[in-house]
Structure formats: C-alpha cells, structure tokens
Short mmCIF file of C-alpha atoms in Angstrom, two decimals:
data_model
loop_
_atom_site.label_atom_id
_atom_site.label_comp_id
_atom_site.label_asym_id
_atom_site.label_seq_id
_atom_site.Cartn_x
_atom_site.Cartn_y
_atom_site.Cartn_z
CA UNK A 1 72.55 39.92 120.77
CA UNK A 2 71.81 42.83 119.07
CA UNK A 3 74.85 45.03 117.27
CA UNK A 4 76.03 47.93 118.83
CA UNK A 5 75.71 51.20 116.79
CA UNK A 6 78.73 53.47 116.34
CA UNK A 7 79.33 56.60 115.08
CA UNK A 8 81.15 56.40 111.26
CA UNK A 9 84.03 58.72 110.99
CA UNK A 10 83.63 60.81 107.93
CA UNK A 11 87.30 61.93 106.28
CA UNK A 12 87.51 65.80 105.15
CA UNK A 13 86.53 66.40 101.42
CA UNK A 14 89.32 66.83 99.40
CA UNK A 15 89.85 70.21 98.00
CA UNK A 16 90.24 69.58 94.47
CA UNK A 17 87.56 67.33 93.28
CA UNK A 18 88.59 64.53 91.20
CA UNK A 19 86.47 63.73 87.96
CA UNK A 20 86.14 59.97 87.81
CA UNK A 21 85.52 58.35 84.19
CA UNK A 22 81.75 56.58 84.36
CA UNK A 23 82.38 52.86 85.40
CA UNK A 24 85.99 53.60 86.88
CA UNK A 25 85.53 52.74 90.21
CA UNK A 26 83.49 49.48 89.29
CA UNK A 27 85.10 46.41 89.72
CA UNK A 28 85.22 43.59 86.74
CA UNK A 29 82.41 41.18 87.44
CA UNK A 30 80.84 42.83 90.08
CA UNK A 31 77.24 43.02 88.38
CA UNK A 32 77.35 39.65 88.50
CA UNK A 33 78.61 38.87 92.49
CA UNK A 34 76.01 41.29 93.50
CA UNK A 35 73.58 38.96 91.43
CA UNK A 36 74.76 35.78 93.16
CA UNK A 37 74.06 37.31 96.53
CA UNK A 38 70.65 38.14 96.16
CA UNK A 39 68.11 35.51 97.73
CA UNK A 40 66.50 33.54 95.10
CA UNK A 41 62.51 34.79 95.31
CA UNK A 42 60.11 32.11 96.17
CA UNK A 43 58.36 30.73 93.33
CA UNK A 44 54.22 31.67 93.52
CA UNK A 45 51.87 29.49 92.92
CA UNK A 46 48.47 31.00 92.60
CA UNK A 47 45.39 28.36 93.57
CA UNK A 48 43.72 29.24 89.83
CA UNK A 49 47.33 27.46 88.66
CA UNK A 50 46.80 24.63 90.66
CA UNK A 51 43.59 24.29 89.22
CA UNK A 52 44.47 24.13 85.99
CA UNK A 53 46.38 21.17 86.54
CA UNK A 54 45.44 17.78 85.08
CA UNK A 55 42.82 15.29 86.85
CA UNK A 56 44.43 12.34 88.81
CA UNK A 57 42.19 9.72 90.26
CA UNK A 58 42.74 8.22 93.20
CA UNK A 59 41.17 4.47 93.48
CA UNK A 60 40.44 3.48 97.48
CA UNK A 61 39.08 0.52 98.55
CA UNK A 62 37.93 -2.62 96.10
CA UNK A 63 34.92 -4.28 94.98
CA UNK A 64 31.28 -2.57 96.60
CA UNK A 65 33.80 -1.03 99.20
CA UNK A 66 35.30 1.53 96.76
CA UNK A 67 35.42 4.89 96.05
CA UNK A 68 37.34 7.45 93.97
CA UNK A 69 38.61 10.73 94.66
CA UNK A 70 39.21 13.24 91.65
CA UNK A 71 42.05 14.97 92.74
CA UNK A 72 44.70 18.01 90.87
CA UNK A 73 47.76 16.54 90.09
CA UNK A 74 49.45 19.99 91.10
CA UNK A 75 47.71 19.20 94.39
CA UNK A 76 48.12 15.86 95.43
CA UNK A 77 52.01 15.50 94.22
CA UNK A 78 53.20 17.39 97.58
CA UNK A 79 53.57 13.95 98.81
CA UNK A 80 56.37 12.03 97.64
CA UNK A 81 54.66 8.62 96.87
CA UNK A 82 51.91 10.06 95.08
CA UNK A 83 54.49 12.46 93.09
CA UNK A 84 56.65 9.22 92.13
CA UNK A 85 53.22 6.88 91.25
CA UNK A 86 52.28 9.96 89.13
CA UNK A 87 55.79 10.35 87.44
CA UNK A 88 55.02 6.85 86.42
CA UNK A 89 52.04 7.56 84.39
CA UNK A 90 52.47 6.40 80.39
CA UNK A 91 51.97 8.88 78.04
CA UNK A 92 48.03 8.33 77.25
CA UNK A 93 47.28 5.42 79.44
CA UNK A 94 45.14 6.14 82.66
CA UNK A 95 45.97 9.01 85.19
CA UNK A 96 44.83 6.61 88.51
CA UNK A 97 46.28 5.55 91.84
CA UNK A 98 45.25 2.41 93.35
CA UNK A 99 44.93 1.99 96.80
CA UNK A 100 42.94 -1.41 97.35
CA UNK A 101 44.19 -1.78 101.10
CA UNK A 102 43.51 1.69 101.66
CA UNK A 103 40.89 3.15 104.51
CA UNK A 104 38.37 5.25 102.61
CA UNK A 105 37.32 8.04 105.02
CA UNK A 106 41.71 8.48 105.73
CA UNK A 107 42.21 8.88 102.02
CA UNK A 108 39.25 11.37 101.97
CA UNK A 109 40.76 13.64 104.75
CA UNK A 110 44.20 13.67 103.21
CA UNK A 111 42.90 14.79 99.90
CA UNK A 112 41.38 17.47 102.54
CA UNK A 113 44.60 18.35 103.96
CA UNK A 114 46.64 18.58 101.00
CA UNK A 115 43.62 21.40 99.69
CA UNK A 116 43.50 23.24 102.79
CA UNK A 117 46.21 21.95 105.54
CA UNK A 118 43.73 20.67 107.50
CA UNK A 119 40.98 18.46 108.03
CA UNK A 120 38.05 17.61 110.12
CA UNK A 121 37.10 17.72 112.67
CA UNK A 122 39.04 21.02 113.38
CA UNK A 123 40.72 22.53 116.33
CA UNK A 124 37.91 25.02 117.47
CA UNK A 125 40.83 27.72 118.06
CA UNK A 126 44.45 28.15 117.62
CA UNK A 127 44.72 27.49 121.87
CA UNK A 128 47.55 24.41 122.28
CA UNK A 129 44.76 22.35 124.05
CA UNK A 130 42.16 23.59 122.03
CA UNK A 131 39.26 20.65 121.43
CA UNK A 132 38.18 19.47 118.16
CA UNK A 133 35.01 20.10 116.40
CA UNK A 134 32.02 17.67 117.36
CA UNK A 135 32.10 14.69 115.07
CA UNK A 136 28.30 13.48 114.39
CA UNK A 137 29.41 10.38 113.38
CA UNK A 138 31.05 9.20 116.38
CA UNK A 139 28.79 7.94 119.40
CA UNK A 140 28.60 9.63 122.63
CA UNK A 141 29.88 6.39 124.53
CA UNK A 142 32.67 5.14 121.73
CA UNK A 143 33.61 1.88 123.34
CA UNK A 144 34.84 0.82 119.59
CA UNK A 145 37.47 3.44 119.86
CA UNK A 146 36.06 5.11 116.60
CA UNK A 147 36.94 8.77 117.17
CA UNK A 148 40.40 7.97 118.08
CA UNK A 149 40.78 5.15 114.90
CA UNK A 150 39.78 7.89 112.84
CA UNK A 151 43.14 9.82 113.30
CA UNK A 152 44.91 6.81 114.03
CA UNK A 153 43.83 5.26 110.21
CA UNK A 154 44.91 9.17 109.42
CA UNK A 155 48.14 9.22 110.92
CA UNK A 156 49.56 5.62 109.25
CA UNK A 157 48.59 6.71 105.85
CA UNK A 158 50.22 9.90 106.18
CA UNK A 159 53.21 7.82 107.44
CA UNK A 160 52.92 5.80 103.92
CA UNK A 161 52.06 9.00 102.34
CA UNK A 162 55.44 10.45 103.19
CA UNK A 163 53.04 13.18 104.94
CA UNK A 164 55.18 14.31 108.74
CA UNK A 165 53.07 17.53 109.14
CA UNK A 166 50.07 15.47 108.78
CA UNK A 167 51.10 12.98 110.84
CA UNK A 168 52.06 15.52 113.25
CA UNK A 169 48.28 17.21 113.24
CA UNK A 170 46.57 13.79 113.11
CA UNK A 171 49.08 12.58 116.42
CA UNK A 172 47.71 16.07 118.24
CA UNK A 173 44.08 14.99 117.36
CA UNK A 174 44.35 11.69 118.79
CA UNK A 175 44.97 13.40 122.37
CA UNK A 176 42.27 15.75 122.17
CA UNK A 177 39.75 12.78 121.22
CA UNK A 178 37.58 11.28 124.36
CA UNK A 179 36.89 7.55 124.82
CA UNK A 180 36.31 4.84 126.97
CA UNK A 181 38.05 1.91 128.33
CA UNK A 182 37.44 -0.49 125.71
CA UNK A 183 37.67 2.55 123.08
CA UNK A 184 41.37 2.98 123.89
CA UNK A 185 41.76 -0.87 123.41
CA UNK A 186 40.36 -0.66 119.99
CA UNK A 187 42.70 1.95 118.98
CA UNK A 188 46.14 0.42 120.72
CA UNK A 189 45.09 -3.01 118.68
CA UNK A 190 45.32 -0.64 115.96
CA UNK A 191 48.83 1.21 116.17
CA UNK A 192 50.14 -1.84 117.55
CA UNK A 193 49.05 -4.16 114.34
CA UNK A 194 49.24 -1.10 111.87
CA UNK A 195 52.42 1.02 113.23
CA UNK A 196 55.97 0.45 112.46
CA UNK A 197 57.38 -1.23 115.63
CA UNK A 198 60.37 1.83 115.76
CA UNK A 199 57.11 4.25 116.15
CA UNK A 200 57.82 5.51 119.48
CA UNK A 201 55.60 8.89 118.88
CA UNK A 202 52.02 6.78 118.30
CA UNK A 203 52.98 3.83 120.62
CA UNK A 204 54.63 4.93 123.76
CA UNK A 205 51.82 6.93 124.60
CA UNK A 206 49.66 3.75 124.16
CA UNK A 207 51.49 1.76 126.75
CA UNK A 208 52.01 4.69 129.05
CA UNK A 209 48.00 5.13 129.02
CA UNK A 210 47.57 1.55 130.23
CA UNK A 211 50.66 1.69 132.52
CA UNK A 212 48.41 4.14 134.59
CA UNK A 213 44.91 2.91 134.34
CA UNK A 214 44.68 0.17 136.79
CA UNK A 215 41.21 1.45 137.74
CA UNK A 216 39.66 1.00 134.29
CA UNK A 217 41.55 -2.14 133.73
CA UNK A 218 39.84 -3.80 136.80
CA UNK A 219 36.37 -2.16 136.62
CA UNK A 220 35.92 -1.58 132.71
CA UNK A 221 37.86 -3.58 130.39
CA UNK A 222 40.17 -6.59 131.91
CA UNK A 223 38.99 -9.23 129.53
CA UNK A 224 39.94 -6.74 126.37
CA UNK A 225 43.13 -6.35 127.90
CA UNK A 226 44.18 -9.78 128.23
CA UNK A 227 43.13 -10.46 124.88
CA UNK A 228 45.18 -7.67 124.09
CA UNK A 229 48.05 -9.07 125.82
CA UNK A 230 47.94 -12.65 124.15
CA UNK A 231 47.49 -10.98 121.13
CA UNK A 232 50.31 -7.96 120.53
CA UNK A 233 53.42 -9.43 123.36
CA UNK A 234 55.07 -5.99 122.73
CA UNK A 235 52.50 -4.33 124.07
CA UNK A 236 52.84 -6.41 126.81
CA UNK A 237 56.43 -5.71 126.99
CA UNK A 238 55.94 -1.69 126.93
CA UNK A 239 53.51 -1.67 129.23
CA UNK A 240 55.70 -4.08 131.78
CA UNK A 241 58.67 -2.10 130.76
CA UNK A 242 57.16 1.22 131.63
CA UNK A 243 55.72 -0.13 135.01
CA UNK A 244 59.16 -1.35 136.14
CA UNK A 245 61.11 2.01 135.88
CA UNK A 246 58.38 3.93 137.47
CA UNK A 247 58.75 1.39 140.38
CA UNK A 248 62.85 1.39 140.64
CA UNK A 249 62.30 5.06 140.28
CA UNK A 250 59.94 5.12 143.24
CA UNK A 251 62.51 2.85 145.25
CA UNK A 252 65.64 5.19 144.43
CA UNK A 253 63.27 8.24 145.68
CA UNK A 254 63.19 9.97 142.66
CA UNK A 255 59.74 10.20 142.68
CA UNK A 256 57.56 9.73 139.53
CA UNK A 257 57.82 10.84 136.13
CA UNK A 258 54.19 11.67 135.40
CA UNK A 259 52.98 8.09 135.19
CA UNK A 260 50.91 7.14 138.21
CA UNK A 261 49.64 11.00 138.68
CA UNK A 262 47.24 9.92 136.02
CA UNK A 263 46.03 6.74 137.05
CA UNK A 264 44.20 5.78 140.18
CA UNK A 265 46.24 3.75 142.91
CA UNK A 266 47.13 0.26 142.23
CA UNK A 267 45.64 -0.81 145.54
CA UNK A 268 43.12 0.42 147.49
CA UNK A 269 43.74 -0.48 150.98
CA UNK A 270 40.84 -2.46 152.62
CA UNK A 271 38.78 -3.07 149.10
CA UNK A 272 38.44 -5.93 146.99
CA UNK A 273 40.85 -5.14 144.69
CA UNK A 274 43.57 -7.53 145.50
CA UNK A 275 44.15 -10.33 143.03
CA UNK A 276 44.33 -13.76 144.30
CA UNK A 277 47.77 -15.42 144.52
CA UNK A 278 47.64 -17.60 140.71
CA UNK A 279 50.01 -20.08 139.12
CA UNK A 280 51.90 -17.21 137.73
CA UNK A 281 53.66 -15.75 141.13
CA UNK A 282 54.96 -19.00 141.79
CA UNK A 283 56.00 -19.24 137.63
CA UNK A 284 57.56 -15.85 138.35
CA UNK A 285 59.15 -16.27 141.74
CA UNK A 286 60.84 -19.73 140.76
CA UNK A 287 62.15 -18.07 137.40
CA UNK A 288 60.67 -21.11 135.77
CA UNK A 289 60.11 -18.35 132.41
CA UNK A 290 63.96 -18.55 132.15
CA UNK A 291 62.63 -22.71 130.95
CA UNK A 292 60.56 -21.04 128.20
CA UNK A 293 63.30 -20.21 126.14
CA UNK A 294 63.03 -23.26 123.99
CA UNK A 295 59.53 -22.69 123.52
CA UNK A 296 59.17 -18.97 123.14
CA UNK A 297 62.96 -17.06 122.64
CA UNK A 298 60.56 -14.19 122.78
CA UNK A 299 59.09 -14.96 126.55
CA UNK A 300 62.63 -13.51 127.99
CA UNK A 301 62.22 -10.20 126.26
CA UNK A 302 59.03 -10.37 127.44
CA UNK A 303 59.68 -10.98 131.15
CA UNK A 304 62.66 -9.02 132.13
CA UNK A 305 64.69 -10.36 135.28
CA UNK A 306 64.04 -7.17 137.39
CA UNK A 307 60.38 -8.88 137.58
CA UNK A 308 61.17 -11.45 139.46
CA UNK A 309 62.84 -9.43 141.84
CA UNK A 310 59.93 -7.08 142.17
CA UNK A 311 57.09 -9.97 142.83
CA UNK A 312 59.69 -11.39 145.20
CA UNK A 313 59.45 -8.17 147.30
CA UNK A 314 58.38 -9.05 151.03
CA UNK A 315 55.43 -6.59 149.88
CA UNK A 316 54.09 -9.54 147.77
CA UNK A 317 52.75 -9.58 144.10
CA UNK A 318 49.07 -7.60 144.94
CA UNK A 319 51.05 -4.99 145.62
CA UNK A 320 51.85 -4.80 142.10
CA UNK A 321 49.76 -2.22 139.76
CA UNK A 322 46.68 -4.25 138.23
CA UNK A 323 48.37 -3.65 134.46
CA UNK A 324 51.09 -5.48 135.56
CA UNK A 325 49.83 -8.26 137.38
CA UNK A 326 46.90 -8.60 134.22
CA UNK A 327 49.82 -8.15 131.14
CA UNK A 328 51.99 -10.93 133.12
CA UNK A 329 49.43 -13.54 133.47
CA UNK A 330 48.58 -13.12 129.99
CA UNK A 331 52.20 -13.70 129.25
CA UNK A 332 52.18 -16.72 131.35
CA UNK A 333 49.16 -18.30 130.22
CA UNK A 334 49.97 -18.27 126.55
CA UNK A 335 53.62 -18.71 126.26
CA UNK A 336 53.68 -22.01 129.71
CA UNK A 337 50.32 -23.00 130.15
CA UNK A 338 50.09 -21.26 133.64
CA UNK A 339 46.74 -21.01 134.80
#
C-alpha cells in the first residue's frame, strides 16, 4: 500500500540567526554510516572483457565421435562445475574439460546459451505458448522422439551443469515440441534412464501423458509400451499411481484434475476395444502379487492394494483405462510369469 502524504509542519524562524561553526552540526562518523548505506553498484562486465578472457576447451564425446568446443573461460565459468574443473587447471598444463559421456549437439547448445541465454530452436515470440523455430533436422513424422530428446539430452546436462534457468527453458521447449506415439516413448525411456528418480518436474509429466492416452496406446504404440513397462517398473508405478487417484477422485465426485480431459475415453461403448479377460485379473483379483514378495520386494510398490479393489469392481477390469490394464500385465508377466 502506498504511503500517505502529509503536510510537514514548518517551525517559525528564529529571530536572531545563529552562526554555526562549519562541521558543527555533523555527527562523528557519519561520512562513513552514510557510506555503509549506499547499495553496492553492480559490477559491469562489458562483452569485449569477456572476450579477452583465456581459451578453455571443452572435449565432448571420444574416439571418431568427438568434438571440441573453444569456449571463454569468462564465459563458460557461470556454471558451477565448469568454474570448479577450471579452478583446477595447473599452472601451464592444458586448459581442457573432458566430457567423454557427454551428448555432442547438448554441449553445443549450452555453450549457446551461456553466449546468448538462449538456444535453438527459439521461441518465435515472447507469447507464453509461443512455438519454437522449425528444426530442419528433425523429421516431419518423429516416431524416434528426436525433437523432444533434443531438449531432453539439454535439460540433464544442464542439471549436471548446475544450469536451473537452462533447465527451466529446455523443460518449456520440451512442451512446445510435437511428436508421435512412439516419439513420446523414445523420450520417457530417456528421462526415465537419464533423470534423477526425485525429478518430479521432467517425469511426472511423462507418466501423466501416458495416464491419458489410452487411444494411442491401443492404436499406435502398445508393443513400445509394454516394453517400456518391463523395462523402467517406475514408470509403471507413476503411470498406475496417477490412474488410481484420478479414479478414487472420480468415485468421491470430485471430478477430474485435468487428466482424462486430454485423453480419449478408456472405452468406447460397442467397439472393439475391450481387452480380453488374461491371467492377470485373476493374478490381481486373488492378490496372488502379495506371493511375489520373495521374488520381487519391488512388485508390492509396484501394485498398490487399492488395485485390487478397483479390478474387483462389479464394473469388471475392461472398464479399466487401456494404460492401466497394458502397464499391469507388463508387471505381471515379468515379475510371476502371468501370461
């Protein structure tokens, strides 16, 4: 809220002026608190300074799979691990940064950030949901999920990079970047073998995406699924996890969160749709998972107990989404043997 302006009183002038001695009325030390107050300027750093910095080179990749990038030290030590590999540079040996396990094109679009802030492809305009720049290198129908890898390889090495506004701009690139079915599989076998299992901001959106897109699952990629299933259980787990509370949200009437507005419906009534009855209901329904704990301590985690209640519904298991029914078989089939 704003201050208030008042009015000053201002006292009468005294009829006999006083002389006062130069430096009477000033306090001892005050020079020096009125120094101490005053905000310490910003320190400028012209770009012909950062120029004149020395030469670091930064080593990606190994054998015929290499490249190097000739990068200003002043430049390139705004992130912290490249500041600390620097600061352990020996007076006269090489000025280099290895990065053997490093993606080439990612380290090239860093070095691009830390120049400019950004990196391509570019928002066309400053609008939130402004699209990106067309990308010749990426094919029109990206079933290898290579326009969305491209931020995704971005986004963990700005991670390792110690890089957050990077990883925030590559995260907000990712959403603006059209795929296809198998596409998004590519890229959630990536964050889920490359993230940090804490990494809520790149992986929640993953499982969310495939909590919702029964349709594609059925019609466009269901074997890539499974695979991805058998292969990553906690994406298994997020996606089962995110099903369930849209469900007991549905059943408490508070309506959805978002979720299934997305997706198509997980059941079209009178189509084909409807998976036939397998081994894994009856696994499910006779709680015969709880048995796997012996075998797999992770197959509980996996299968929560509010499953069993939900295939045991009198609506019956094809009345469950496709993700769910396809991420639970998977489950089943590689953890008990169920068919």
């Amino acid at each position: 809220m704003a201050d208030i302006e008042q009015q000053t009183p201002v006292e009468e002038t005294p009829t006999n002026d006083v002389e006062m001695n130069e430096g009477a009325g000033d306090a001892p030390g005050g020079d020096v608190e009125l120094t101490q107050m005053e905000p310490e300027a910003p320190k400028l750093v012209l770009f012909a300074e950062l120029m004149k910095s020395p030469i670091v080179e930064v080593i990606v990749g190994s054998g015929e799979n290499r490249a190097t990038y000739s990068a200003h030290q002043a430049v390139i030590i705004k992130s912290p691990e490249f500041a600390k590999q620097v600061d352990a540079f020996s007076a006269g040996g090489p000025r280099q940064i290895l990065f053997p396990d490093c993606d080439i094109e990612a380290m090239g679009s860093v070095i691009e950030y830390l120049y400019t802030g950004e990196y391509f492809p570019k928002r066309t305009s400053s609008a939130r949901d402004a699209p990106l720049e067309k990308d010749p290198r990426q094919p029109s129908a990206d079933d290898d999920g290579l326009g969305l890898l491209v931020h995704a390889r971005i986004y963990t090495l700005a991670d390792r990079l110690q890089l957050p506004e990077l990883k925030s701009l590559a995260h907000s690139k990712i959403h603006r970047t059209a795929s296809t079915a198998k596409g998004e599989l590519a890229y959630a076998r990536y964050v889920y073998k490359e993230s940090s299992p804490g990494d809520a901001t790149i992986r929640k959106p993953v499982a969310a995406f495939w909590a919702t897109r029964s349709f594609s699952l059925r019609h466009d990629a269901e074997p890539e699924f499974k695979a991805m299933c058998l292969e990553f259980p906690q994406f298994s787990y997020d996606v089962l996890q995110l099903v369930l509370d849209q469900q007991e949200k549905s059943r408490r009437g508070g309506g959805d969160d978002g979720l299934s507005s997305r997706g198509g419906p997980s059941v079209v009534p009178g189509s084909t749709r409807k998976r036939a009855r397998l081994g894994w209901v009856d696994w499910l329904r006779d709680g015969r998972w709880e048995n796997a704990k012996l075998a797999a301590p992770s197959v509980p985690a996996l299968v929560p107990p509010a499953l069993h209640v939900c295939v045991s519904d009198a609506s019956g298991p094809e009345a469950l989404p496709d993700a769910l029914q396809i991420a639970v078989e998977g489950i089943a089939h590689r953890y008990c043997g169920i068919a």
